[in-house]
Coordinates of C-alpha atoms in Angstrom, one line a residue:
Chain A
M300 CA 0.0 0.0 0.0
K301 CA 1.5 3.3 -1.1
S302 CA 1.7 5.9 1.6
I303 CA 3.6 9.1 1.9
R304 CA 4.1 11.7 4.7
V305 CA 4.9 15.4 4.2
F306 CA 5.7 18.3 6.3
A307 CA 4.7 22.0 5.9
P308 CA 6.2 24.6 8.1
A309 CA 4.8 27.4 10.3
T310 CA 5.2 30.9 8.9
V311 CA 5.4 34.5 10.1
G312 CA 3.1 36.5 8.0
N313 CA 3.4 40.3 7.3
L314 CA 6.9 40.4 8.7
A315 CA 6.2 44.0 10.0
V316 CA 6.6 45.8 6.7
G317 CA 4.6 43.6 4.4
Y318 CA 1.0 43.4 5.5
D319 CA -0.7 40.7 3.5
I320 CA 2.2 40.5 1.1
L321 CA 5.3 39.2 2.9
G322 CA 6.0 36.0 4.9
V323 CA 8.8 33.8 6.1
A324 CA 8.9 30.1 6.8
L325 CA 10.2 28.7 10.2
E326 CA 12.2 25.5 10.4
S327 CA 9.7 24.3 13.1
P328 CA 7.0 23.7 14.1
G329 CA 4.8 22.6 11.2
D330 CA 2.0 20.2 10.2
E331 CA 2.2 16.8 8.8
V332 CA -0.1 15.1 6.4
V333 CA -0.2 11.4 5.4
I334 CA -1.7 10.4 2.0
K335 CA -2.4 6.7 1.2
E336 CA -4.4 4.6 -1.1
G337 CA -8.0 4.3 -0.1
Y338 CA -10.8 1.7 -0.3
R339 CA -13.6 3.7 -1.8
P340 CA -13.8 6.4 -4.6
G341 CA -12.8 9.9 -3.5
L342 CA -10.6 11.6 -1.0
F343 CA -11.4 11.1 2.6
I344 CA -9.9 12.5 5.8
T345 CA -9.6 9.4 8.1
E346 CA -7.7 10.9 11.0
I347 CA -6.9 14.2 12.6
S348 CA -4.6 14.5 15.6
G349 CA -3.4 17.4 17.6
D350 CA -6.5 19.7 16.9
S351 CA -8.3 19.0 20.2
G352 CA -11.3 17.9 18.1
K353 CA -11.7 21.4 16.5
L354 CA -11.3 20.5 12.8
T355 CA -13.8 19.0 10.5
R356 CA -13.2 15.9 8.4
D357 CA -15.4 17.2 5.7
I358 CA -13.0 17.8 2.8
L359 CA -15.1 20.6 1.5
K360 CA -14.7 22.5 4.8
N361 CA -11.2 21.4 5.9
T362 CA -8.3 23.5 4.6
A363 CA -6.1 20.5 3.9
G364 CA -8.8 18.5 2.3
Y365 CA -10.1 21.4 0.2
A366 CA -6.7 22.3 -1.1
A367 CA -6.0 18.7 -2.0
R368 CA -9.3 18.3 -3.7
Q369 CA -8.7 21.5 -5.8
L370 CA -5.6 19.7 -7.2
L371 CA -7.5 16.4 -7.8
K372 CA -10.3 18.3 -9.5
K373 CA -7.9 19.9 -11.9
L374 CA -6.7 16.5 -12.9
G375 CA -10.1 15.0 -13.1
L376 CA -9.1 12.6 -10.2
E377 CA -11.8 13.5 -7.7
D378 CA -12.8 9.8 -7.6
M379 CA -9.3 8.4 -7.0
P380 CA -9.5 6.4 -3.7
L381 CA -7.3 8.4 -1.3
E382 CA -7.1 8.7 2.5
M383 CA -5.7 11.7 4.3
E384 CA -4.4 11.9 7.9
I385 CA -3.7 15.4 9.3
H386 CA -1.4 15.7 12.2
K387 CA -1.4 19.1 13.7
K388 CA 2.0 19.8 15.3
M389 CA 1.3 23.3 16.1
K390 CA -1.6 25.0 17.9
M391 CA -4.2 26.9 16.0
G392 CA -4.9 30.6 16.4
T393 CA -1.5 31.6 17.4
G394 CA -0.6 33.7 14.4
L395 CA 1.9 31.2 13.0
G396 CA -0.1 30.3 9.8
S397 CA -1.5 27.0 11.2
S398 CA -4.3 26.8 8.6
A399 CA -1.9 27.7 5.9
A400 CA 0.5 25.0 6.9
S401 CA -2.4 22.4 6.8
A402 CA -3.5 23.6 3.4
V403 CA 0.0 23.4 2.0
A404 CA 0.6 19.9 3.6
G405 CA -2.7 18.6 2.1
V406 CA -2.1 19.7 -1.4
Y407 CA 1.6 19.0 -1.4
G408 CA 0.9 15.6 0.0
V409 CA -1.5 14.7 -2.8
N410 CA 0.9 16.2 -5.4
A411 CA 3.7 14.1 -3.9
F412 CA 1.5 10.9 -3.9
L413 CA 0.8 11.4 -7.6
D414 CA 4.6 11.8 -8.3
F415 CA 4.5 15.5 -8.7
P416 CA 2.4 16.2 -11.7
F417 CA 2.7 19.9 -10.7
T418 CA 5.5 22.2 -9.6
K419 CA 5.2 23.9 -6.2
K420 CA 4.3 27.2 -7.9
E421 CA 1.6 25.5 -9.8
I422 CA -0.1 24.2 -6.6
L423 CA 0.2 27.5 -4.8
R424 CA -3.2 28.6 -5.9
F425 CA -4.9 25.4 -4.6
A426 CA -3.3 25.9 -1.2
V427 CA -4.5 29.5 -1.1
E428 CA -8.0 28.4 -1.9
G429 CA -7.7 25.8 0.8
E430 CA -6.6 28.4 3.4
Q431 CA -9.4 30.7 2.3
I432 CA -11.9 28.1 3.7
A433 CA -10.6 28.8 7.1
D434 CA -9.6 32.4 6.9
G435 CA -12.0 34.0 4.5
A436 CA -9.4 36.1 2.9
F437 CA -7.6 35.3 -0.3
H438 CA -3.9 36.0 0.4
A439 CA -0.8 34.0 0.2
D440 CA 1.5 35.6 2.8
N441 CA 1.5 32.4 4.9
V442 CA 0.8 29.8 2.3
A443 CA 3.5 30.9 -0.2
P444 CA 6.4 30.8 2.3
S445 CA 5.1 27.5 3.9
L446 CA 5.0 25.9 0.4
L447 CA 8.2 27.4 -1.1
G448 CA 10.3 28.2 2.0
G449 CA 12.3 31.3 2.7
I450 CA 11.1 34.8 2.5
V451 CA 8.3 35.3 0.0
L452 CA 6.9 38.5 -1.5
I453 CA 3.5 38.5 -3.0
R454 CA 3.3 41.4 -5.5
S455 CA -0.3 40.8 -6.1
N456 CA -2.6 38.4 -4.3
E457 CA -5.2 38.7 -7.0
E458 CA -2.7 37.8 -9.7
M459 CA -0.8 35.4 -7.4
D460 CA 2.4 37.1 -8.6
I461 CA 5.1 36.0 -6.2
I462 CA 8.9 36.5 -5.7
E463 CA 11.2 34.3 -3.7
L464 CA 13.5 36.8 -2.0
P465 CA 17.0 35.9 -0.9
V466 CA 17.6 34.9 2.7
P467 CA 20.8 36.3 4.2
E468 CA 22.8 33.6 5.8
N469 CA 22.6 34.4 9.5
L470 CA 19.0 35.4 9.7
C471 CA 16.9 33.6 12.4
L472 CA 13.9 34.3 14.6
A473 CA 12.9 34.4 18.2
M474 CA 9.2 33.6 18.6
V475 CA 7.1 34.6 21.5
Y476 CA 3.6 33.2 21.9
P477 CA 1.7 34.4 24.9
H478 CA -1.3 32.1 25.7
I479 CA -4.0 34.6 24.9
E480 CA -6.6 34.4 22.2
I481 CA -7.0 36.8 19.4
L482 CA -9.4 36.0 16.6
T483 CA -8.1 36.7 13.1
S484 CA -11.5 38.2 12.3
E485 CA -11.2 40.7 15.3
S486 CA -7.6 41.4 14.4
R487 CA -8.7 42.4 10.9
A488 CA -11.8 44.3 12.1
I489 CA -9.9 46.8 14.3
L490 CA -7.8 48.0 11.3
K491 CA -8.8 51.3 9.8
D492 CA -9.6 51.1 6.1
T493 CA -7.2 54.0 5.3
V494 CA -3.6 54.7 5.9
A495 CA -2.2 58.3 6.6
L496 CA -0.3 59.5 3.5
N497 CA 2.9 60.1 5.6
D498 CA 2.7 56.6 7.0
F499 CA 2.2 55.2 3.5
I500 CA 5.4 57.1 2.4
G501 CA 7.3 55.8 5.3
Q502 CA 6.2 52.2 4.9
T503 CA 6.8 52.1 1.2
G504 CA 10.3 53.3 2.0
N505 CA 10.8 50.6 4.7
I506 CA 9.6 47.7 2.6
A507 CA 11.7 48.8 -0.4
A508 CA 14.7 49.1 1.8
F509 CA 14.0 45.8 3.5
T510 CA 13.8 44.1 0.1
S511 CA 17.0 45.7 -1.0
A512 CA 18.8 44.7 2.2
L513 CA 17.8 41.0 1.7
Y514 CA 19.7 41.1 -1.6
T515 CA 22.7 42.9 -0.2
S516 CA 22.7 41.1 3.2
D517 CA 22.8 44.5 4.8
Y518 CA 21.8 43.6 8.4
A519 CA 22.0 47.2 9.6
M520 CA 19.6 48.3 6.9
L521 CA 17.3 45.3 7.7
G522 CA 17.3 46.6 11.3
R523 CA 16.5 50.2 10.3
S524 CA 13.8 49.2 7.8
L525 CA 11.9 46.6 9.8
Q526 CA 9.5 49.0 11.3
D527 CA 5.7 48.7 10.9
L528 CA 4.2 52.2 10.9
V529 CA 0.8 51.1 9.9
I530 CA -0.6 47.8 11.3
E531 CA 1.4 47.3 14.5
P532 CA 0.3 50.6 16.1
Q533 CA -3.3 49.5 15.6
R534 CA -2.9 45.8 16.7
A535 CA -0.5 46.3 19.6
Q536 CA -3.4 47.0 22.0
L537 CA -4.5 43.4 21.5
I538 CA -1.4 42.0 23.1
P539 CA -0.7 42.8 26.8
D540 CA 2.6 44.5 27.3
F541 CA 3.5 44.4 23.6
Y542 CA 5.8 47.4 23.8
K543 CA 7.5 46.1 26.9
L544 CA 8.3 42.8 25.0
K545 CA 9.4 44.8 22.0
D546 CA 11.7 46.9 24.1
I547 CA 13.3 43.8 25.7
A548 CA 13.9 42.3 22.3
E549 CA 15.3 45.4 20.8
S550 CA 17.6 46.1 23.8
A551 CA 18.8 42.5 23.4
G552 CA 19.8 43.2 19.8
A553 CA 16.8 42.2 17.6
L554 CA 16.9 43.7 14.1
G555 CA 13.2 44.2 14.6
F556 CA 10.2 43.0 16.6
S557 CA 6.6 42.9 15.6
I558 CA 3.4 40.9 15.6
S559 CA 3.4 37.6 13.6
G560 CA 0.4 37.6 11.3
A561 CA -2.7 38.5 13.2
G562 CA -1.1 37.7 16.5
P563 CA -0.9 36.9 19.4
S564 CA 2.6 35.5 18.5
M565 CA 5.4 37.9 18.1
F566 CA 8.7 37.5 16.3
A567 CA 12.1 39.1 16.6
L568 CA 14.2 38.9 13.5
C569 CA 17.9 38.4 14.5
D570 CA 21.3 38.2 12.8
N571 CA 22.5 35.4 15.1
M572 CA 21.1 32.6 17.1
E573 CA 22.7 33.7 20.4
T574 CA 20.7 37.0 20.3
A575 CA 17.5 35.1 19.4
E576 CA 18.1 32.8 22.4
K577 CA 18.6 35.7 24.7
I578 CA 15.4 37.3 23.5
T579 CA 13.3 34.2 24.0
M580 CA 14.7 33.8 27.6
S581 CA 14.2 37.4 28.6
N582 CA 10.7 37.7 27.1
K583 CA 9.7 34.3 28.7
R584 CA 11.0 35.6 32.0
Y585 CA 9.0 38.8 31.7
L586 CA 5.8 37.1 30.7
D587 CA 6.2 34.7 33.6
S588 CA 6.7 37.6 36.0
V589 CA 3.4 39.2 34.9
G590 CA 1.6 35.8 35.1
I591 CA 1.1 35.2 31.4
A592 CA 1.8 31.6 30.3
S593 CA 3.9 31.5 27.0
D594 CA 5.9 29.4 24.6
C595 CA 9.1 31.1 23.5
F596 CA 11.4 29.4 21.1
T597 CA 14.0 30.1 18.4
S598 CA 13.9 29.0 14.8
G599 CA 16.1 29.2 11.8
I600 CA 14.5 30.0 8.5
N601 CA 13.3 27.1 6.5
T602 CA 14.5 27.7 3.0
K603 CA 13.0 24.6 1.2
G604 CA 9.4 24.9 2.3
A605 CA 7.1 21.8 2.4
Y606 CA 8.9 18.5 2.0
L607 CA 8.5 14.7 1.9
I608 CA 9.4 13.1 5.2
N609 CA 9.7 9.6 3.8
Chain B
M272 CA 42.2 82.2 -11.8
K273 CA 40.8 78.8 -10.6
S274 CA 37.4 78.0 -12.2
I275 CA 35.5 74.8 -12.5
R276 CA 32.3 73.8 -14.2
V277 CA 30.0 71.0 -13.1
F278 CA 26.9 69.3 -14.4
A279 CA 23.9 67.9 -12.5
P280 CA 21.2 65.9 -14.3
A281 CA 17.5 66.1 -14.5
T282 CA 15.6 63.4 -12.6
V283 CA 12.3 61.6 -12.6
G284 CA 11.0 61.7 -9.0
N285 CA 8.5 59.1 -7.6
L286 CA 9.0 56.7 -10.5
A287 CA 5.3 55.6 -10.2
V288 CA 5.7 53.3 -7.1
G289 CA 7.9 55.5 -4.9
Y290 CA 6.1 58.7 -4.1
D291 CA 8.7 61.0 -2.3
I292 CA 11.1 58.1 -2.0
L293 CA 12.3 57.0 -5.4
G294 CA 14.0 58.8 -8.3
V295 CA 16.1 58.2 -11.3
A296 CA 18.8 60.4 -13.0
L297 CA 18.6 61.2 -16.8
E298 CA 21.6 61.5 -18.9
S299 CA 20.3 64.8 -20.2
P300 CA 19.2 67.5 -19.8
G301 CA 20.7 69.0 -16.7
D302 CA 22.1 72.2 -15.2
E303 CA 25.6 73.6 -15.1
V304 CA 27.2 75.7 -12.5
V305 CA 30.6 77.5 -12.7
I306 CA 32.5 78.3 -9.5
K307 CA 35.5 80.6 -9.5
E308 CA 37.6 82.7 -7.3
G309 CA 35.9 86.0 -6.4
Y310 CA 37.1 89.5 -5.5
R311 CA 35.2 90.1 -2.3
P312 CA 34.6 88.0 0.8
G313 CA 31.7 85.6 0.5
L314 CA 29.8 83.7 -2.1
F315 CA 28.0 85.6 -4.8
I316 CA 26.0 84.6 -7.8
T317 CA 27.2 86.7 -10.7
E318 CA 25.3 85.3 -13.5
I319 CA 22.3 83.2 -14.3
S320 CA 21.3 82.1 -17.8
G321 CA 18.4 80.1 -19.2
D322 CA 16.0 81.0 -16.4
S323 CA 14.1 83.8 -18.3
G324 CA 14.9 86.1 -15.4
K325 CA 12.9 84.1 -12.9
L326 CA 15.6 83.2 -10.4
T327 CA 17.1 85.3 -7.7
R328 CA 20.7 86.0 -7.2
D329 CA 20.3 86.1 -3.5
I330 CA 22.2 83.2 -2.2
L331 CA 19.9 82.8 0.8
K332 CA 16.9 82.4 -1.6
N333 CA 18.5 80.6 -4.5
T334 CA 18.6 76.8 -4.4
A335 CA 22.1 76.5 -5.8
G336 CA 23.4 79.3 -3.7
Y337 CA 21.8 78.1 -0.5
A338 CA 23.0 74.6 -0.9
A339 CA 26.6 75.8 -1.6
R340 CA 26.4 78.1 1.3
Q341 CA 25.4 75.3 3.6
L342 CA 28.6 73.5 2.7
L343 CA 30.7 76.5 3.2
K344 CA 29.2 77.2 6.5
K345 CA 30.0 73.7 7.7
L346 CA 33.6 74.4 6.9
G347 CA 33.6 77.9 8.4
L348 CA 34.3 79.3 4.9
E349 CA 31.3 81.6 4.4
D350 CA 33.8 84.5 3.8
M351 CA 35.9 82.8 1.1
P352 CA 35.7 84.9 -2.0
L353 CA 33.7 82.8 -4.5
E354 CA 31.6 83.5 -7.6
M355 CA 28.9 81.3 -8.9
E356 CA 27.4 81.2 -12.4
I357 CA 24.2 79.1 -12.9
H358 CA 23.4 78.0 -16.4
K359 CA 19.9 76.5 -16.5
K360 CA 19.8 74.0 -19.3
M361 CA 16.4 72.8 -18.5
K362 CA 13.1 74.5 -18.1
M363 CA 11.6 75.0 -14.7
G364 CA 8.3 73.6 -13.5
T365 CA 8.4 70.7 -15.9
G366 CA 8.5 67.9 -13.2
L367 CA 12.1 67.0 -14.0
G368 CA 13.7 68.1 -10.9
S369 CA 15.0 71.5 -12.2
S370 CA 15.5 73.1 -8.7
A371 CA 17.0 69.8 -7.4
A372 CA 19.5 69.8 -10.3
S373 CA 20.5 73.4 -9.5
A374 CA 20.9 72.7 -5.8
V375 CA 23.1 69.7 -6.6
A376 CA 25.2 71.6 -9.1
G377 CA 25.7 74.4 -6.7
V378 CA 26.9 72.3 -3.7
Y379 CA 28.8 69.8 -5.9
G380 CA 30.5 72.8 -7.7
V381 CA 31.7 74.3 -4.5
N382 CA 32.8 70.9 -3.1
A383 CA 34.7 70.3 -6.4
F384 CA 36.2 73.8 -6.2
L385 CA 37.6 72.9 -2.7
D386 CA 39.0 69.7 -4.0
F387 CA 36.3 67.5 -2.5
P388 CA 36.5 67.9 1.3
F389 CA 33.2 65.9 1.4
T390 CA 32.0 62.7 -0.3
K391 CA 28.8 62.9 -2.4
K392 CA 26.8 61.3 0.3
E393 CA 28.1 63.8 2.8
I394 CA 26.8 66.8 0.7
L395 CA 23.4 65.3 0.0
R396 CA 21.9 67.0 3.0
F397 CA 23.1 70.4 1.9
A398 CA 21.5 69.8 -1.6
V399 CA 18.3 68.8 0.0
E400 CA 18.3 71.9 2.2
G401 CA 18.9 73.9 -1.0
E402 CA 16.0 72.4 -2.9
Q403 CA 13.8 73.0 0.1
I404 CA 14.2 76.8 -0.5
A405 CA 12.3 76.3 -3.8
D406 CA 10.0 73.4 -3.0
G407 CA 9.2 73.8 0.7
A408 CA 9.3 70.1 1.3
F409 CA 12.2 68.2 2.7
H410 CA 12.6 65.2 0.4
A411 CA 15.5 63.8 -1.6
D412 CA 13.7 61.9 -4.4
N413 CA 15.1 64.3 -7.0
V414 CA 18.2 65.6 -5.3
A415 CA 19.7 62.2 -4.4
P416 CA 19.6 60.7 -7.9
S417 CA 20.8 64.0 -9.4
L418 CA 23.8 63.9 -7.1
L419 CA 24.5 60.2 -7.0
G420 CA 23.1 59.0 -10.4
G421 CA 21.1 55.9 -11.1
I422 CA 18.0 54.8 -9.2
V423 CA 18.0 55.9 -5.6
L424 CA 15.7 54.9 -2.9
I425 CA 15.2 57.1 0.1
R426 CA 14.2 54.8 3.0
S427 CA 13.6 57.9 5.2
N428 CA 13.7 61.5 4.2
E429 CA 13.9 62.6 7.9
E430 CA 16.9 60.3 8.5
M431 CA 18.3 60.9 5.0
D432 CA 18.7 57.1 4.8
I433 CA 19.3 56.3 1.2
I434 CA 20.1 53.2 -1.0
E435 CA 21.6 53.2 -4.5
L436 CA 19.6 50.6 -6.2
P437 CA 21.1 48.6 -9.2
V438 CA 20.2 49.7 -12.7
P439 CA 19.6 46.9 -15.1
E440 CA 21.7 47.3 -18.3
N441 CA 19.0 48.1 -20.9
L442 CA 16.8 50.4 -18.9
C443 CA 16.1 53.7 -20.6
L444 CA 13.3 56.4 -20.6
A445 CA 11.0 58.1 -23.0
M446 CA 10.1 61.5 -21.7
V447 CA 7.0 63.5 -22.7
Y448 CA 6.7 67.1 -21.6
P449 CA 3.5 68.9 -22.7
H450 CA 3.8 72.6 -22.5
I451 CA 1.2 73.1 -19.8
E452 CA 1.8 74.5 -16.3
I453 CA 1.2 72.6 -13.1
L454 CA 2.3 74.2 -9.8
T455 CA 4.0 71.7 -7.5
S456 CA 2.0 73.3 -4.7
E457 CA -1.2 72.5 -6.5
S458 CA -0.1 69.1 -7.5
R459 CA 0.5 68.4 -3.8
A460 CA -2.6 70.1 -2.6
I461 CA -5.0 67.8 -4.6
L462 CA -3.7 64.7 -2.9
K463 CA -5.8 63.1 -0.3
D464 CA -4.1 62.8 3.1
T465 CA -5.0 59.1 3.4
V466 CA -4.6 56.0 1.2
A467 CA -7.1 53.2 1.0
L468 CA -5.8 50.1 2.9
N469 CA -6.2 48.0 -0.2
D470 CA -4.2 50.5 -2.3
F471 CA -1.6 50.6 0.4
I472 CA -1.3 46.8 0.2
G473 CA -1.1 46.8 -3.5
Q474 CA 1.4 49.6 -3.7
T475 CA 3.8 48.1 -1.0
G476 CA 3.7 44.9 -3.1
N477 CA 4.5 46.9 -6.2
I478 CA 7.4 48.8 -4.8
A479 CA 8.9 45.7 -3.1
A480 CA 8.6 43.8 -6.4
F481 CA 10.1 46.7 -8.4
T482 CA 13.1 46.9 -6.0
S483 CA 13.6 43.1 -6.3
A484 CA 13.3 43.2 -10.1
L485 CA 16.1 45.9 -10.2
Y486 CA 18.4 43.4 -8.4
T487 CA 17.5 40.5 -10.7
S488 CA 17.1 42.5 -14.0
D489 CA 13.7 40.9 -14.4
Y490 CA 12.2 43.2 -17.0
A491 CA 8.9 41.4 -17.0
M492 CA 8.5 42.0 -13.3
L493 CA 9.5 45.6 -13.6
G494 CA 6.7 45.9 -16.1
R495 CA 4.1 44.2 -13.8
S496 CA 5.2 46.2 -10.8
L497 CA 5.5 49.7 -12.2
Q498 CA 1.9 50.6 -11.4
D499 CA 1.0 53.6 -9.2
L500 CA -2.3 52.8 -7.5
V501 CA -2.2 55.9 -5.2
I502 CA -0.9 59.1 -6.6
E503 CA -1.3 58.8 -10.4
P504 CA -5.1 58.3 -10.2
Q505 CA -5.4 61.6 -8.3
R506 CA -3.0 63.6 -10.5
A507 CA -3.9 62.3 -13.9
Q508 CA -6.7 64.9 -14.1
L509 CA -4.1 67.6 -14.2
I510 CA -2.7 66.4 -17.5
P511 CA -4.9 66.5 -20.6
D512 CA -5.3 63.1 -22.2
F513 CA -3.0 61.5 -19.7
Y514 CA -4.6 58.0 -20.1
K515 CA -4.5 58.3 -23.9
L516 CA -0.7 59.0 -23.7
K517 CA -0.2 56.1 -21.3
D518 CA -2.2 53.8 -23.5
I519 CA 0.0 54.8 -26.5
A520 CA 3.2 54.2 -24.5
E521 CA 2.1 50.8 -23.1
S522 CA 0.8 49.6 -26.5
A523 CA 4.2 50.5 -27.9
G524 CA 6.0 48.3 -25.3
A525 CA 6.7 50.5 -22.3
L526 CA 7.4 48.7 -19.1
G527 CA 5.4 51.4 -17.4
F528 CA 4.2 55.0 -17.9
S529 CA 3.4 57.6 -15.2
I530 CA 3.9 61.2 -14.2
S531 CA 7.4 62.5 -13.5
G532 CA 7.4 64.1 -10.1
A533 CA 4.6 66.5 -9.8
G534 CA 4.2 66.7 -13.6
P535 CA 3.3 67.8 -16.2
S536 CA 6.2 65.7 -17.7
M537 CA 5.6 62.0 -18.0
F538 CA 7.9 59.1 -18.5
A539 CA 7.9 55.7 -20.0
L540 CA 10.4 53.2 -18.6
C541 CA 11.6 51.0 -21.4
D542 CA 13.9 48.0 -21.8
N543 CA 15.4 49.2 -25.1
M544 CA 16.0 52.5 -26.9
E545 CA 14.0 51.6 -30.0
T546 CA 10.8 51.3 -28.0
A547 CA 11.6 54.5 -26.1
E548 CA 12.0 56.3 -29.5
K549 CA 8.7 54.8 -30.8
I550 CA 7.0 56.1 -27.7
T551 CA 8.3 59.7 -28.0
M552 CA 7.4 59.8 -31.7
S553 CA 3.8 58.5 -31.2
N554 CA 3.1 60.6 -28.2
K555 CA 4.5 63.7 -29.9
R556 CA 2.3 62.9 -32.9
Y557 CA -0.7 62.5 -30.7
L558 CA -0.1 65.8 -28.8
D559 CA 0.5 67.6 -32.1
S560 CA -2.9 66.3 -33.3
V561 CA -4.7 67.7 -30.3
G562 CA -2.9 71.0 -30.5
I563 CA -0.7 70.7 -27.4
A564 CA 2.9 71.7 -27.9
S565 CA 5.4 69.3 -26.4
D566 CA 9.0 68.2 -26.0
C567 CA 9.4 64.5 -26.3
F568 CA 12.9 62.9 -26.0
T569 CA 14.6 59.7 -25.0
S570 CA 17.3 59.4 -22.4
G571 CA 19.5 56.7 -21.0
I572 CA 20.0 56.5 -17.2
N573 CA 22.8 58.6 -15.8
T574 CA 24.6 56.3 -13.4
K575 CA 27.3 58.6 -12.3
G576 CA 25.2 61.6 -11.1
A577 CA 26.7 65.1 -10.9
Y578 CA 30.2 65.4 -12.5
L579 CA 33.0 67.9 -13.3
I580 CA 32.9 69.0 -16.9
N581 CA 36.4 70.4 -17.0

């Protein structure tokens, strides 16, 4: 019986300067999906672990199932007997692209099972459609880096026009996840639907400089440009002591610190792992001191994206 | 008697996707400034040509004079006997950074006369302060490319944090200047002080992709990303038949077409000179047909910025 297992990584969406258009893949955590031959026509989800019973097995409503089905539909293989297991290895609702990782693992798993009829870029759209089931919005800032790895820029979500940006050698991340709940819908709802012209000018300067600095491995410029003038000031209120945590991270040498996706996770971009470890420890210590449970961990940048485990 | 002559080029500010933060230098036209030993203490403007009598010789009110004086002040040389001639080789108020070119030529001329006590980057701020006399605003999107050449990104005007972006080999410009008058002040005044969130997202995607494409010489991506979703739609009304001219340029193969600075000049960015020539000819023909006088010309990109002529 043929069976394959794939991994798709967690991601940091927005990356401070690229709201809805920039994301980076972590080495871990991530989700795993198993695809194997089935006994009846069609794709079925037979097992889901690690979701505390929150996810549906209905492939039309499950991000991994839906993404995979979009690929099968494209090939006219909806009736191929297939079984899918989804193993959530990361919590949901943390701002680390959990639903995107599942969608990517689902479609990448089926593509791998079929011996790769499509390239990764060709299945990107299916994964985005899968994530849309959970998220409502059509944007690839988590899905694209989870699938392709590295730092991905989405020039246009509508046109699915993406660029894989270079990743300077020493970049790594300190992640801080306080155990509070923020709904993505709420996190989007509080955003004003306009941006002040001056902030627009500043933020276009920052994202262009950040992009340039990735090409030139200019860590100092990465540090000066990784400032979110638009979204972070509006969302910081959703995270207790956000500015205190940011201050700790920046004092410890972070290139920048901001909210991961819709939060509540936060990230510090660093130019060495020692600094990243210092930041996770001091932020963890601070959150402990104010009675907020948290997971704090470091990660390198995953530059290969989703991959076959066996 | 020591005497030197310098040239500073015209520039296209904004470059569609970088309002106030992006500019490119043309090979021509540009302004010339002569600096020579004087007979009395202090810097004096002794001659201005090509300005139709519009510019003042008061060095505290003239962009070239003021910029030069800022440098001299820094060195404690305000009383050094110096004479400045300004030869305007480009019209004013066309949207080609005329006052920026004069400011650059003024300060670069004095720096050259003194055998370069400062680097180009060190005199940038003096030139920006000079242009500010004419323009009122403190921004370097014309001054920086005129001084340094090539395509320059200003991450932050306040911090004068700039990046010289790479210039793909074949890039060139078709310039279209209809003889109509637009005041920079009016051109700024019509802009809304906010940007729709969706346009903000689209424009950050475009400028990041444009920046990336300069590093990778990806002409197709330059074409897809060179779209101004924010400023052009508001300013197009100031230029008769703007969208007709844009349509002609894009049909002829321009990578993109938009307003140069505050207008009324427009530019087409092209990946070869033949296309640029086709665009200047067909836009000229069209403007002739509707009775609007114009200057249409092509230019390569000046990659060295201001330079000594003799």
